[in-house]
Short mmCIF file of C-alpha atoms in Angstrom, two decimals:
data_model
loop_
_atom_site.label_atom_id
_atom_site.label_comp_id
_atom_site.label_asym_id
_atom_site.label_seq_id
_atom_site.Cartn_x
_atom_site.Cartn_y
_atom_site.Cartn_z
CA MET N 1 0.70 -36.52 -173.57
CA ALA N 2 4.41 -36.56 -174.34
CA ALA N 3 6.57 -34.52 -171.98
CA ASN N 4 8.76 -33.40 -174.88
CA MET N 5 5.92 -31.70 -176.75
CA SER N 6 6.60 -28.12 -177.82
CA ARG N 7 4.77 -25.17 -176.31
CA LYS N 8 2.89 -24.71 -179.58
CA GLU N 9 1.81 -28.36 -179.60
CA ILE N 10 0.57 -28.23 -176.00
CA LEU N 11 -1.37 -25.02 -176.61
CA GLY N 12 -2.83 -26.68 -179.72
CA LYS N 13 -4.28 -29.35 -177.45
CA VAL N 14 -5.63 -26.64 -175.12
CA TYR N 15 -7.36 -25.15 -178.20
CA LYS N 16 -9.12 -28.47 -178.84
CA MET N 17 -10.52 -28.37 -175.30
CA ILE N 18 -12.00 -24.86 -175.63
CA PRO N 19 -15.74 -24.85 -176.37
CA PRO N 20 -16.83 -22.90 -179.44
CA MET N 21 -19.43 -20.18 -178.96
CA LEU N 22 -22.54 -21.71 -180.51
CA GLU N 23 -26.07 -20.41 -180.87
CA LYS N 24 -27.50 -23.51 -179.18
CA PHE N 25 -25.72 -22.92 -175.86
CA HIS N 26 -27.59 -21.34 -172.96
CA LYS N 27 -26.38 -19.17 -170.09
CA GLY N 28 -24.12 -21.03 -167.73
CA GLN N 29 -22.97 -23.86 -170.00
CA LEU N 30 -19.62 -22.21 -170.65
CA GLY N 31 -18.68 -21.85 -167.04
CA ARG N 32 -20.15 -21.17 -163.61
CA VAL N 33 -17.25 -20.22 -161.36
CA ALA N 34 -17.00 -18.94 -157.78
CA VAL N 35 -14.08 -17.40 -155.91
CA ILE N 36 -14.22 -17.92 -152.14
CA GLY N 37 -12.18 -15.32 -150.28
CA GLY N 38 -12.34 -11.63 -149.61
CA SER N 39 -12.08 -10.54 -146.00
CA GLU N 40 -11.96 -7.33 -144.01
CA ASP N 41 -8.37 -6.61 -145.07
CA TYR N 42 -8.28 -8.07 -148.59
CA THR N 43 -10.74 -7.15 -151.32
CA GLY N 44 -8.59 -6.93 -154.45
CA ALA N 45 -7.53 -10.56 -154.79
CA PRO N 46 -11.00 -12.15 -155.18
CA TYR N 47 -11.96 -9.41 -157.63
CA PHE N 48 -8.89 -9.99 -159.83
CA SER N 49 -9.48 -13.74 -159.82
CA ALA N 50 -13.18 -13.53 -160.62
CA MET N 51 -12.62 -10.91 -163.33
CA ALA N 52 -9.91 -13.01 -164.99
CA SER N 53 -12.38 -15.89 -165.03
CA ALA N 54 -15.02 -13.68 -166.62
CA LYS N 55 -12.62 -12.14 -169.15
CA LEU N 56 -11.52 -15.61 -170.26
CA GLY N 57 -15.14 -16.37 -171.02
CA ALA N 58 -16.90 -17.90 -168.03
CA ASP N 59 -20.62 -17.22 -168.34
CA MET N 60 -21.11 -16.59 -164.64
CA SER N 61 -18.48 -15.42 -162.18
CA HIS N 62 -19.29 -15.27 -158.46
CA VAL N 63 -17.45 -14.00 -155.40
CA ILE N 64 -18.33 -15.50 -152.01
CA CYS N 65 -16.87 -13.26 -149.33
CA GLU N 66 -17.22 -11.53 -145.98
CA PRO N 67 -19.88 -8.74 -145.90
CA GLY N 68 -17.39 -5.92 -145.46
CA ALA N 69 -15.44 -7.13 -148.46
CA GLY N 70 -18.62 -7.67 -150.45
CA MET N 71 -19.71 -4.05 -150.16
CA VAL N 72 -16.35 -2.97 -151.56
CA ILE N 73 -16.10 -5.58 -154.33
CA LYS N 74 -19.56 -4.65 -155.61
CA THR N 75 -18.25 -1.16 -156.30
CA TYR N 76 -15.41 -2.53 -158.43
CA SER N 77 -17.62 -4.09 -161.09
CA PRO N 78 -21.32 -4.75 -161.70
CA ASN N 79 -20.36 -7.81 -163.80
CA LEU N 80 -19.64 -10.04 -160.82
CA MET N 81 -22.23 -11.69 -158.58
CA VAL N 82 -21.16 -11.03 -154.99
CA HIS N 83 -22.47 -13.12 -152.10
CA PRO N 84 -21.59 -11.89 -148.58
CA TYR N 85 -21.95 -15.33 -146.98
CA MET N 86 -18.55 -15.74 -145.30
CA ARG N 87 -17.86 -14.61 -141.72
CA GLN N 88 -14.75 -13.84 -139.77
CA GLU N 89 -14.92 -15.22 -136.25
CA LYS N 90 -15.35 -11.83 -134.61
CA ASN N 91 -18.22 -10.94 -136.97
CA LEU N 92 -20.41 -13.97 -136.31
CA ALA N 93 -23.85 -12.78 -135.24
CA LYS N 94 -25.59 -14.31 -132.21
CA ASN N 95 -27.81 -16.43 -134.43
CA GLU N 96 -24.92 -17.55 -136.67
CA THR N 97 -22.56 -20.51 -136.31
CA ILE N 98 -19.83 -21.93 -138.50
CA ASP N 99 -22.33 -24.68 -139.30
CA SER N 100 -24.95 -22.25 -140.57
CA ILE N 101 -22.40 -20.20 -142.52
CA SER N 102 -20.82 -23.30 -144.08
CA ASP N 103 -24.20 -24.70 -145.06
CA GLU N 104 -25.02 -21.52 -146.98
CA VAL N 105 -21.75 -21.62 -148.91
CA VAL N 106 -21.87 -25.37 -149.53
CA ALA N 107 -25.40 -25.00 -150.91
CA MET N 108 -23.95 -23.06 -153.84
CA LEU N 109 -21.80 -25.98 -155.01
CA ASP N 110 -24.65 -27.56 -156.94
CA ARG N 111 -24.79 -24.40 -159.09
CA LEU N 112 -21.07 -24.29 -159.82
CA HIS N 113 -18.57 -26.02 -162.08
CA VAL N 114 -15.39 -24.79 -160.37
CA VAL N 115 -14.41 -23.08 -157.12
CA VAL N 116 -11.30 -21.00 -156.39
CA ILE N 117 -10.45 -20.97 -152.69
CA GLY N 118 -8.01 -18.55 -151.11
CA PRO N 119 -7.76 -15.10 -152.75
CA GLY N 120 -8.06 -12.57 -149.94
CA LEU N 121 -9.19 -15.30 -147.53
CA GLY N 122 -6.86 -14.58 -144.63
CA ARG N 123 -6.12 -16.92 -141.71
CA ASP N 124 -9.21 -16.23 -139.61
CA PRO N 125 -10.27 -19.57 -138.01
CA ALA N 126 -13.92 -19.28 -139.05
CA MET N 127 -13.04 -18.42 -142.65
CA GLN N 128 -10.54 -21.30 -142.79
CA GLU N 129 -12.95 -23.81 -141.26
CA THR N 130 -15.72 -22.81 -143.66
CA CYS N 131 -13.40 -23.40 -146.61
CA ALA N 132 -12.31 -26.74 -145.18
CA ARG N 133 -15.94 -27.82 -145.16
CA VAL N 134 -16.45 -26.52 -148.68
CA ILE N 135 -13.47 -28.61 -149.85
CA THR N 136 -14.87 -31.71 -148.14
CA GLU N 137 -18.25 -31.26 -149.84
CA ALA N 138 -16.69 -30.34 -153.20
CA ARG N 139 -14.84 -33.65 -153.16
CA LYS N 140 -18.08 -35.53 -152.49
CA LYS N 141 -19.71 -33.77 -155.43
CA ASN N 142 -16.63 -34.10 -157.67
CA VAL N 143 -16.40 -30.32 -158.10
CA SER N 144 -13.03 -29.05 -159.31
CA PHE N 145 -11.24 -26.46 -157.21
CA VAL N 146 -8.11 -24.30 -157.21
CA LEU N 147 -6.23 -23.49 -154.01
CA ASP N 148 -4.08 -20.37 -153.74
CA ALA N 149 -2.80 -17.91 -151.13
CA ASP N 150 -4.36 -18.60 -147.71
CA GLY N 151 -6.29 -21.49 -149.23
CA LEU N 152 -2.92 -23.24 -149.43
CA TYR N 153 -2.64 -22.93 -145.66
CA LEU N 154 -5.34 -25.61 -145.49
CA ALA N 155 -3.26 -27.93 -147.69
CA GLN N 156 -0.28 -27.21 -145.46
CA THR N 157 -1.98 -27.77 -142.10
CA ARG N 158 -4.73 -30.22 -143.08
CA PRO N 159 -3.30 -32.18 -146.03
CA GLU N 160 -6.02 -34.81 -145.82
CA LEU N 161 -8.41 -32.25 -147.32
CA VAL N 162 -6.68 -32.40 -150.71
CA ASN N 163 -4.64 -35.58 -150.56
CA GLY N 164 -5.31 -37.79 -153.57
CA TYR N 165 -8.01 -35.55 -155.09
CA LYS N 166 -7.29 -35.37 -158.82
CA GLU N 167 -9.81 -32.59 -159.46
CA CYS N 168 -7.79 -29.81 -157.82
CA ILE N 169 -4.85 -27.56 -158.67
CA LEU N 170 -2.53 -25.95 -156.11
CA THR N 171 -0.73 -22.76 -157.19
CA PRO N 172 2.04 -21.95 -154.69
CA ASN N 173 4.62 -19.20 -155.11
CA VAL N 174 8.17 -19.78 -153.90
CA VAL N 175 7.40 -19.11 -150.22
CA GLU N 176 4.15 -21.10 -150.23
CA PHE N 177 5.85 -23.97 -152.05
CA GLY N 178 8.53 -24.07 -149.36
CA ARG N 179 5.89 -24.27 -146.61
CA LEU N 180 4.02 -27.07 -148.37
CA ALA N 181 7.26 -28.98 -148.96
CA LYS N 182 8.28 -28.62 -145.32
CA SER N 183 4.88 -29.89 -144.19
CA GLN N 184 5.50 -33.00 -146.31
CA ASN N 185 9.06 -33.42 -144.98
CA ILE N 186 10.67 -32.49 -148.30
CA ASP N 187 13.98 -30.64 -147.96
CA THR N 188 14.03 -28.23 -150.90
CA THR N 189 17.76 -27.57 -150.44
CA LYS N 190 18.70 -31.22 -151.03
CA GLU N 191 16.51 -32.03 -154.02
CA ASP N 192 16.92 -31.45 -157.75
CA PRO N 193 14.97 -28.18 -158.23
CA THR N 194 13.52 -29.47 -161.51
CA LYS N 195 12.05 -32.48 -159.66
CA LEU N 196 10.63 -30.71 -156.62
CA CYS N 197 7.19 -30.08 -158.08
CA GLU N 198 6.85 -33.73 -159.07
CA LYS N 199 7.93 -34.86 -155.61
CA LEU N 200 5.46 -32.58 -153.83
CA ALA N 201 2.63 -33.62 -156.16
CA ASN N 202 3.34 -37.26 -155.31
CA ALA N 203 3.47 -36.44 -151.59
CA TYR N 204 -0.08 -35.09 -151.93
CA GLY N 205 -1.25 -38.23 -153.70
CA GLY N 206 -1.08 -37.02 -157.29
CA VAL N 207 -2.76 -33.63 -157.11
CA THR N 208 -1.71 -31.14 -159.78
CA ILE N 209 0.65 -28.39 -158.63
CA ILE N 210 1.83 -25.28 -160.45
CA GLN N 211 5.12 -24.20 -158.89
CA LYS N 212 5.27 -20.54 -159.87
CA GLY N 213 8.64 -18.98 -160.59
CA ALA N 214 11.00 -17.81 -163.34
CA VAL N 215 9.50 -20.76 -165.19
CA ASP N 216 6.41 -22.59 -163.95
CA TYR N 217 6.76 -26.29 -163.18
CA ILE N 218 3.48 -28.16 -163.54
CA SER N 219 3.21 -31.72 -162.25
CA ASN N 220 0.73 -34.34 -161.11
CA GLY N 221 3.51 -36.62 -159.95
CA LYS N 222 3.45 -38.69 -163.12
CA GLN N 223 4.04 -36.01 -165.72
CA THR N 224 5.80 -32.67 -165.46
CA LEU N 225 5.54 -29.80 -167.93
CA VAL N 226 7.52 -26.58 -167.86
CA SER N 227 5.78 -23.34 -168.83
CA THR N 228 8.50 -21.02 -170.11
CA GLY N 229 6.61 -18.17 -171.75
CA GLU N 230 8.05 -14.72 -171.23
CA GLY N 231 6.47 -12.67 -168.45
CA GLY N 232 6.84 -9.13 -167.18
CA LEU N 233 9.60 -8.01 -164.84
CA LYS N 234 7.40 -6.21 -162.30
CA ARG N 235 6.55 -8.35 -159.27
CA ALA N 236 3.38 -6.52 -158.27
CA GLY N 237 1.13 -8.36 -155.84
CA GLY N 238 -2.06 -9.87 -157.22
CA GLN N 239 -0.76 -11.28 -160.50
CA GLY N 240 -1.34 -14.81 -159.23
CA ASP N 241 -5.04 -14.02 -159.01
CA THR N 242 -5.15 -13.76 -162.81
CA LEU N 243 -3.79 -17.31 -162.83
CA THR N 244 -6.43 -18.73 -160.48
CA GLY N 245 -9.28 -17.11 -162.37
CA SER N 246 -7.93 -18.32 -165.69
CA LEU N 247 -7.54 -21.84 -164.32
CA ALA N 248 -11.14 -21.80 -163.10
CA THR N 249 -12.53 -20.98 -166.53
CA LEU N 250 -10.31 -23.54 -168.23
CA LEU N 251 -11.46 -26.18 -165.74
CA ALA N 252 -15.06 -25.25 -166.57
CA TYR N 253 -14.24 -25.65 -170.28
CA ARG N 254 -12.71 -29.03 -169.47
CA LYS N 255 -16.00 -30.07 -167.88
CA ALA N 256 -17.87 -28.92 -170.99
CA TYR N 257 -15.47 -30.98 -173.15
CA LEU N 258 -15.91 -34.08 -171.00
CA GLU N 259 -19.69 -33.68 -171.12
CA LYS N 260 -19.52 -33.31 -174.93
CA ILE N 261 -21.77 -30.27 -175.12
CA TRP N 262 -20.45 -29.87 -178.68
CA ASP N 263 -19.25 -32.41 -181.25
CA HIS N 264 -15.52 -33.04 -181.02
CA GLU N 265 -13.01 -35.86 -181.41
CA ASN N 266 -13.24 -36.82 -177.73
CA ASP N 267 -9.63 -38.03 -177.81
CA MET N 268 -8.40 -36.50 -174.54
CA GLY N 269 -9.04 -37.92 -171.08
CA ALA N 270 -9.74 -36.20 -167.76
CA ASP N 271 -6.15 -36.38 -166.43
CA GLU N 272 -4.59 -35.05 -169.61
CA LEU N 273 -7.15 -32.25 -169.75
CA LEU N 274 -6.40 -31.20 -166.17
CA THR N 275 -2.70 -30.87 -167.04
CA LEU N 276 -3.67 -28.86 -170.12
CA CYS N 277 -5.78 -26.53 -167.96
CA ALA N 278 -2.81 -25.94 -165.68
CA TYR N 279 -0.46 -25.28 -168.59
CA GLY N 280 -2.96 -23.06 -170.39
CA GLY N 281 -3.62 -20.99 -167.27
CA SER N 282 0.10 -20.53 -166.70
CA ALA N 283 0.74 -19.56 -170.32
CA ILE N 284 -2.12 -17.05 -170.43
CA THR N 285 -1.05 -15.43 -167.15
CA ARG N 286 2.56 -15.12 -168.27
CA GLU N 287 1.43 -13.55 -171.54
CA CYS N 288 -0.84 -11.13 -169.65
CA SER N 289 2.15 -10.14 -167.54
CA ARG N 290 4.32 -9.66 -170.63
CA LEU N 291 1.73 -7.53 -172.42
CA ALA N 292 0.96 -5.44 -169.33
CA PHE N 293 4.65 -4.86 -168.57
CA LYS N 294 5.31 -3.85 -172.17
CA GLU N 295 2.59 -1.21 -171.82
CA LYS N 296 3.06 -0.10 -168.20
CA GLY N 297 6.65 -0.96 -167.30
CA ARG N 298 7.59 -0.12 -163.74
CA SER N 299 4.10 1.19 -162.97
CA LEU N 300 2.41 -2.17 -163.66
CA GLN N 301 -0.31 -3.22 -161.19
CA ALA N 302 -2.38 -6.39 -160.94
CA ALA N 303 -5.38 -4.67 -162.55
CA ASP N 304 -3.35 -4.17 -165.71
CA LEU N 305 -3.18 -7.92 -166.29
CA THR N 306 -6.98 -8.18 -166.18
CA GLU N 307 -7.31 -6.02 -169.29
CA HIS N 308 -5.04 -8.35 -171.28
CA VAL N 309 -6.67 -11.71 -170.52
CA HIS N 310 -8.68 -11.88 -173.73
CA THR N 311 -5.80 -10.66 -175.89
CA ALA N 312 -3.49 -13.25 -174.33
CA PHE N 313 -6.08 -15.95 -175.04
CA LEU N 314 -6.34 -14.90 -178.69
CA ASP N 315 -2.56 -14.65 -179.10
CA LEU N 316 -1.77 -18.05 -177.56
CA ILE N 317 -4.82 -20.23 -178.17
CA GLY N 318 -7.18 -18.52 -180.60
CA GLU N 319 -10.92 -18.39 -181.14
CA LYS N 320 -12.99 -21.12 -182.77
CA PRO N 321 -15.54 -20.77 -185.58
CA THR N 322 -19.07 -20.03 -184.41
CA ASP N 323 -20.55 -22.18 -187.20
CA GLU N 324 -20.75 -25.77 -185.93
CA SER N 325 -20.37 -27.14 -189.44
CA LYS N 326 -16.90 -25.59 -189.69
CA LEU N 327 -15.53 -27.09 -186.48
#
């Protein structure tokens, strides 16, 4: 994929990756996604991520969280499947261990296409260790994952968990990016800011990174794209969760494309498709932000982006015919 392609051309390639909605498909083929996070203090983030995934079209959207968070998240929406399997260290029961908790979460991987790790996770040692084990098993099973928020703390402190794994996307904001760069001995003050994302991606062995900012730099170390779509001006917390959920669904669509569950040209490879997922997720999130800010202005909240996910998808990428003969 040429680095000098226009935004319209790149989104045209994203369109080719999107599965049509065909009569022959059964439940689950167009995406089984789980968000792992949600702790005693943070319940909004996993909800926003999982709902973005659902609104972008994933058939099944799960949240795997701590029980206290699960009770709350279930009241937000009946559309999500909420599994209270995670435990903070202080809430481990006498008959529970990190081994038993991790085994229960890891057992879900065989049912999933993509996992988002980090929204509302927190830094609790038991929660972090469980996610570390999930990452290890996801790599063995070649399951794609997205790391954000406190999930990035694992990449910062235990880089071997993600190093060299081409099936993951990291989504740091400016502060998180700085921490990751420092952990890899990259001085952000002495480098060309347009090359930083590429350098960090290479430091992690070619993983894909979305460096969020005024524009989003997207790089796997070999190729860098810049997502420049207009966004809103309100910096409300939680907007990055729309990105992670959107990425998860697009990664599930990528899997469907690679498995050829519908007839298509089959002219895009796994690496190119991963970059397209990252670009598409960034573009959709920025458009959600723009639309929500246009409507809400200063009062914009993260929940406002959720309601614009489908509209942003239609505006930027577009729907496909439902008649297979017209594809």
